[in-house]
Amino acid sequence: MQIIISHVNTDFDALASMIAAKKLYPDAQLVLSDKQESRVQRFLNIYRDMFDFIPNARVHWEEVTEMIIVDVASLARIGTLPKDFDASKIKIIVYDHHQPTEKDVQYDEGTVERTGAAVTLLLEEIQQRDLKLSSFEASLFGLGLYTDTGNFTYANTTVRDLQMASYLLETGMSLEMVQRYSEQTLTTEQQELLNELLAHTEIHEVDGLEIAVSTHEMDSFINGLALVTTKVLGVKGTDAAIAVVKMKNTVCVVGRANSERFTLLPLLKKLGGGGHKHAGSATVKKGDKEAILQEITENLDSLLRPAVNASELMTSPVKTITPDTTIEEAGRRMYRYGHSGYPIVENGKLVGLITRRDLDKANHHGLGHAPVKAYMTTNIITIEPTTSLEEIQELVIEHNIGRLPVIADGEIVGIVTRSNIIEVLYSDVAKEKKSQTNVSAKQLAKKMSQQLPEDICKLLVTIGEAASEMKTPVYLIGGIVRDILLGKPNNDIDIVAEGNGIQLAKRMQELQGGEVLEHENFGTATWTTPSGLSIDMTSSRLEYYEQPAALPQVETSKLGDDLLRRDFTINAMAIRLNEEAFGELIDPFGGQHDLQQQKIKILHNISFIEDPTRIFRAVRFEERFGFSMDGHTEKLALESIDKMIYLTPHRIIEEMKRLFTEGRPQKVVRRLFELHVWQQFGIHEKQLKPTVDAADRLHMLHSESAQDEPNWFEYFLLPFYYNQSLYAAEKFSLTKSRRQLLEEVQELDVEEKWKEAKTPGDFHRLVSDYSDSAILFMLAVDAISSHTTALDYLEQRRHIQHFLTGADLVKLGLKPGPAFSNILRHLAIEQLDGKVTSKAQAEQWLEAYVCKQS
């Protein structure tokens, strides 16, 4: 049996060296120490399933014939070995880059040479053997290299380390992953500087983006201002951070940004510095810190990109109709898809436009059966994808038209409406160019291999190959596409086929086994792989709503329609899986751009009317990602919120549960007031502040009483309480536990006497039958003076010792009955007030109590 092992407190170089050794010795078993460096623990929390580790304690040492030791050469540092372990009886292979010592094990094979990282030694051998690396492996090996060489700044760094970094970059190493997991800790001096910068930070908002400008002055030089500035960016949560620090007679300026809308270079070049668009610095010797600070704050707008053109404004793809489509059918389609006008296309060419106003006039005269060509506008003004926003505005004003088709190579590729223009003008985007960077198929395929488990990546490739054989376009779709672009974990796989999704699922079953559950009416199937992974496979379809808040009607259609039925642009993207186009991003509504802009946008104007639960989902995504609804989307949410009354209590409560469970309750409460959600329950705006304050207290009281987080339903009840309408929450109490909490809160609210309790015993006498949650809720909403005593009571009650039982009472000749509970309750009161502290005292108290009662 071969094993691969490294030192305890495993760092990235040790982990990377183990995985590299596995490439060289594929039959060996990886043995992981039970202690890892914190950064490695964070990494393994995400990627542990990609490795086949066993813990040191589970090694059958009597079966070990060969030991490959990496990043260490001393047996004393690899963890606990059996007392009878004899290294001379097995083959030892060592790969280590440390200075040899007398305590090192005698090894049979391997390499012990001074390099910056042990993984360099193994990578050199992997390169010589021409072994293939995945992008994920290259990134992990890069983590070993970068962390053990201090990003190639440590004195032990060698040319060989840099050569291996170049090799890894060529094989797909993700520098983003390396940066994410190799984050360094601060020295004491750097931490002190960070504290000063955080205390002297001013947040500037420019075109909807936040820039943190921090300043400090010190008498000495310290290294690491770039790292400290990065920490400021993370702590403040802004889109960019600029630190201006005077060290002796030199002013050091460092900038960091995490938004594609930024480029720091123009500002830094003004100061004589440089760098990259998201990271750069400048050094001004004998500079005036205040003058430099003023110059920076006055030129923050130079960090943003200008200009917007039609390709960035337009809605695409465009739904069209033919000249022979009837007025009645055109009206149905406008309702179904939420359009207010339709381009009319014949033989691929745009021949006319028809608006809802045109349709209304024709219907008024009973001409619903007539073709649209009789009423369409043929004098059409069009624009090109490169037409600027200013030119578009002039055309709209000059000709008083509400929509401009966008034509490229003789075909309609998009349409710009007044809504598109207003959205840009009033969301302060007109001053900058939308920085949508179209990720290439190759780049996206690489991101997928880096983020998704290897078995899932292989499965997606296989699905694409099978679909290509069936001549069926197939796509990965939904939230997983969004999260791949965001670099967030998500293994919830949804597959859409522009064809028969059920047939594709059956084909995968033929190829790989597993089970298929068909849903013929919806054109969907669930394929459960042999490993137990469930994958939904659907035929692309569109859906429309017969009335607000109703369940949708579904019909098969093209991918574009399938994307159009999604809730928001960031969820309306797809990744092509067919082998001839694997990794191609389908993004007809600009979801990638909205991800970069951190915006939540609906796809069409009646989206919230059709399904008001999307308003809740919008708030949830705001909380989850730190995004915000764009102005147009929020406006439509406010206009549509009254449709919430059509939702069942079950649907409302399910959305509320997700909101309060996933988000920060105080922010959720506030946001729902802003969107007039609570107002639909008859709750008034004036209850915002007390509700938010109580939400803060509720969280604090649960923490102080060593309770779990408050149940989400407690937060939900707060606005109803302050509006004196707890009764209105009864229809949402759909479970026994929720009904109990509501009933207890209502009873405690009416009963004022318990608030006057002075001792834990007093509290027990009055509220012993009430749950901790109900009591904490009332403490949060009624800040009574004795809340500390109440918390002490709850803590003591949870740990109270039961000195006597019913059997003890029977021994005294008492007959079992309701009186038993009363006696034990009085005893608990004595215990809580500290008058009875032992079983003997309890027995004495019981005798006295019985005598007194008799």
PDB file of N, CA, C and O in Angstrom, residues 524-550:
ATOM      1  N   THR A 524     -40.869  17.995 -19.301  1.00  0.00           N
ATOM      2  CA  THR A 524     -39.687  17.934 -18.449  1.00  0.00           C
ATOM      3  C   THR A 524     -39.457  16.522 -17.946  1.00  0.00           C
ATOM      4  O   THR A 524     -40.366  15.681 -17.950  1.00  0.00           O
ATOM      5  N   ALA A 525     -38.228  16.293 -17.514  1.00  0.00           N
ATOM      6  CA  ALA A 525     -37.876  15.007 -16.924  1.00  0.00           C
ATOM      7  C   ALA A 525     -36.764  15.233 -15.913  1.00  0.00           C
ATOM      8  O   ALA A 525     -35.970  16.179 -16.031  1.00  0.00           O
ATOM      9  N   THR A 526     -36.693  14.375 -14.919  1.00  0.00           N
ATOM     10  CA  THR A 526     -35.606  14.408 -13.946  1.00  0.00           C
ATOM     11  C   THR A 526     -34.785  13.135 -14.115  1.00  0.00           C
ATOM     12  O   THR A 526     -35.307  12.030 -13.963  1.00  0.00           O
ATOM     13  N   TRP A 527     -33.544  13.311 -14.471  1.00  0.00           N
ATOM     14  CA  TRP A 527     -32.626  12.180 -14.604  1.00  0.00           C
ATOM     15  C   TRP A 527     -31.786  12.083 -13.341  1.00  0.00           C
ATOM     16  O   TRP A 527     -31.085  13.024 -12.978  1.00  0.00           O
ATOM     17  N   THR A 528     -31.894  10.958 -12.657  1.00  0.00           N
ATOM     18  CA  THR A 528     -31.079  10.701 -11.481  1.00  0.00           C
ATOM     19  C   THR A 528     -29.923   9.806 -11.908  1.00  0.00           C
ATOM     20  O   THR A 528     -30.127   8.678 -12.356  1.00  0.00           O
ATOM     21  N   THR A 529     -28.718  10.319 -11.792  1.00  0.00           N
ATOM     22  CA  THR A 529     -27.540   9.595 -12.241  1.00  0.00           C
ATOM     23  C   THR A 529     -27.270   8.408 -11.315  1.00  0.00           C
ATOM     24  O   THR A 529     -27.802   8.350 -10.191  1.00  0.00           O
ATOM     25  N   PRO A 530     -26.441   7.471 -11.739  1.00  0.00           N
ATOM     26  CA  PRO A 530     -26.094   6.334 -10.862  1.00  0.00           C
ATOM     27  C   PRO A 530     -25.503   6.767  -9.528  1.00  0.00           C
ATOM     28  O   PRO A 530     -25.634   6.069  -8.529  1.00  0.00           O
ATOM     29  N   SER A 531     -24.864   7.945  -9.508  1.00  0.00           N
ATOM     30  CA  SER A 531     -24.276   8.434  -8.248  1.00  0.00           C
ATOM     31  C   SER A 531     -25.306   9.122  -7.360  1.00  0.00           C
ATOM     32  O   SER A 531     -24.983   9.544  -6.249  1.00  0.00           O
ATOM     33  N   GLY A 532     -26.547   9.274  -7.858  1.00  0.00           N
ATOM     34  CA  GLY A 532     -27.606   9.887  -7.045  1.00  0.00           C
ATOM     35  C   GLY A 532     -27.839  11.355  -7.315  1.00  0.00           C
ATOM     36  O   GLY A 532     -28.687  11.986  -6.671  1.00  0.00           O
ATOM     37  N   LEU A 533     -27.119  11.944  -8.259  1.00  0.00           N
ATOM     38  CA  LEU A 533     -27.302  13.352  -8.593  1.00  0.00           C
ATOM     39  C   LEU A 533     -28.552  13.520  -9.457  1.00  0.00           C
ATOM     40  O   LEU A 533     -28.735  12.823 -10.450  1.00  0.00           O
ATOM     41  N   SER A 534     -29.438  14.441  -9.083  1.00  0.00           N
ATOM     42  CA  SER A 534     -30.668  14.695  -9.839  1.00  0.00           C
ATOM     43  C   SER A 534     -30.469  15.886 -10.762  1.00  0.00           C
ATOM     44  O   SER A 534     -30.044  16.963 -10.326  1.00  0.00           O
ATOM     45  N   ILE A 535     -30.786  15.689 -12.033  1.00  0.00           N
ATOM     46  CA  ILE A 535     -30.639  16.751 -13.031  1.00  0.00           C
ATOM     47  C   ILE A 535     -31.964  16.929 -13.749  1.00  0.00           C
ATOM     48  O   ILE A 535     -32.500  15.987 -14.331  1.00  0.00           O
ATOM     49  N   ASP A 536     -32.501  18.157 -13.692  1.00  0.00           N
ATOM     50  CA  ASP A 536     -33.745  18.463 -14.396  1.00  0.00           C
ATOM     51  C   ASP A 536     -33.432  18.783 -15.854  1.00  0.00           C
ATOM     52  O   ASP A 536     -32.577  19.632 -16.150  1.00  0.00           O
ATOM     53  N   MET A 537     -34.136  18.112 -16.761  1.00  0.00           N
ATOM     54  CA  MET A 537     -33.975  18.356 -18.192  1.00  0.00           C
ATOM     55  C   MET A 537     -35.330  18.744 -18.760  1.00  0.00           C
ATOM     56  O   MET A 537     -36.296  17.987 -18.635  1.00  0.00           O
ATOM     57  N   THR A 538     -35.376  19.908 -19.368  1.00  0.00           N
ATOM     58  CA  THR A 538     -36.650  20.421 -19.856  1.00  0.00           C
ATOM     59  C   THR A 538     -36.536  20.818 -21.324  1.00  0.00           C
ATOM     60  O   THR A 538     -35.460  21.118 -21.830  1.00  0.00           O
ATOM     61  N   SER A 539     -37.683  20.825 -21.969  1.00  0.00           N
ATOM     62  CA  SER A 539     -37.768  21.409 -23.308  1.00  0.00           C
ATOM     63  C   SER A 539     -37.938  22.917 -23.145  1.00  0.00           C
ATOM     64  O   SER A 539     -38.665  23.376 -22.260  1.00  0.00           O
ATOM     65  N   SER A 540     -37.242  23.692 -23.966  1.00  0.00           N
ATOM     66  CA  SER A 540     -37.372  25.152 -23.859  1.00  0.00           C
ATOM     67  C   SER A 540     -38.833  25.532 -24.073  1.00  0.00           C
ATOM     68  O   SER A 540     -39.522  24.978 -24.931  1.00  0.00           O
ATOM     69  N   ARG A 541     -39.294  26.491 -23.283  1.00  0.00           N
ATOM     70  CA  ARG A 541     -40.722  26.806 -23.320  1.00  0.00           C
ATOM     71  C   ARG A 541     -40.947  28.257 -22.912  1.00  0.00           C
ATOM     72  O   ARG A 541     -40.079  28.895 -22.323  1.00  0.00           O
ATOM     73  N   LEU A 542     -42.106  28.749 -23.229  1.00  0.00           N
ATOM     74  CA  LEU A 542     -42.524  30.058 -22.751  1.00  0.00           C
ATOM     75  C   LEU A 542     -43.723  29.859 -21.842  1.00  0.00           C
ATOM     76  O   LEU A 542     -44.355  28.800 -21.830  1.00  0.00           O
ATOM     77  N   GLU A 543     -44.007  30.883 -21.068  1.00  0.00           N
ATOM     78  CA  GLU A 543     -45.189  30.804 -20.199  1.00  0.00           C
ATOM     79  C   GLU A 543     -45.864  32.171 -20.134  1.00  0.00           C
ATOM     80  O   GLU A 543     -45.223  33.207 -20.312  1.00  0.00           O
ATOM     81  N   TYR A 544     -47.148  32.131 -19.923  1.00  0.00           N
ATOM     82  CA  TYR A 544     -47.900  33.370 -19.789  1.00  0.00           C
ATOM     83  C   TYR A 544     -48.970  33.161 -18.732  1.00  0.00           C
ATOM     84  O   TYR A 544     -49.310  32.038 -18.366  1.00  0.00           O
ATOM     85  N   TYR A 545     -49.504  34.278 -18.238  1.00  0.00           N
ATOM     86  CA  TYR A 545     -50.418  34.254 -17.103  1.00  0.00           C
ATOM     87  C   TYR A 545     -51.787  34.770 -17.523  1.00  0.00           C
ATOM     88  O   TYR A 545     -51.907  35.862 -18.094  1.00  0.00           O
ATOM     89  N   GLU A 546     -52.817  33.995 -17.213  1.00  0.00           N
ATOM     90  CA  GLU A 546     -54.176  34.401 -17.556  1.00  0.00           C
ATOM     91  C   GLU A 546     -54.660  35.547 -16.679  1.00  0.00           C
ATOM     92  O   GLU A 546     -55.495  36.356 -17.073  1.00  0.00           O
ATOM     93  N   GLN A 547     -54.128  35.631 -15.439  1.00  0.00           N
ATOM     94  CA  GLN A 547     -54.509  36.699 -14.529  1.00  0.00           C
ATOM     95  C   GLN A 547     -53.402  36.884 -13.513  1.00  0.00           C
ATOM     96  O   GLN A 547     -52.549  36.004 -13.340  1.00  0.00           O
ATOM     97  N   PRO A 548     -53.342  38.038 -12.823  1.00  0.00           N
ATOM     98  CA  PRO A 548     -52.273  38.291 -11.866  1.00  0.00           C
ATOM     99  C   PRO A 548     -52.211  37.211 -10.782  1.00  0.00           C
ATOM    100  O   PRO A 548     -53.237  36.739 -10.287  1.00  0.00           O
ATOM    101  N   ALA A 549     -50.964  36.831 -10.434  1.00  0.00           N
ATOM    102  CA  ALA A 549     -50.673  35.888  -9.355  1.00  0.00           C
ATOM    103  C   ALA A 549     -51.126  34.466  -9.636  1.00  0.00           C
ATOM    104  O   ALA A 549     -51.017  33.598  -8.775  1.00  0.00           O
ATOM    105  N   ALA A 550     -51.672  34.206 -10.830  1.00  0.00           N
ATOM    106  CA  ALA A 550     -52.080  32.841 -11.180  1.00  0.00           C
ATOM    107  C   ALA A 550     -50.863  32.024 -11.543  1.00  0.00           C
ATOM    108  O   ALA A 550     -49.780  32.551 -11.813  1.00  0.00           O
TER     109      ALA A 550
END
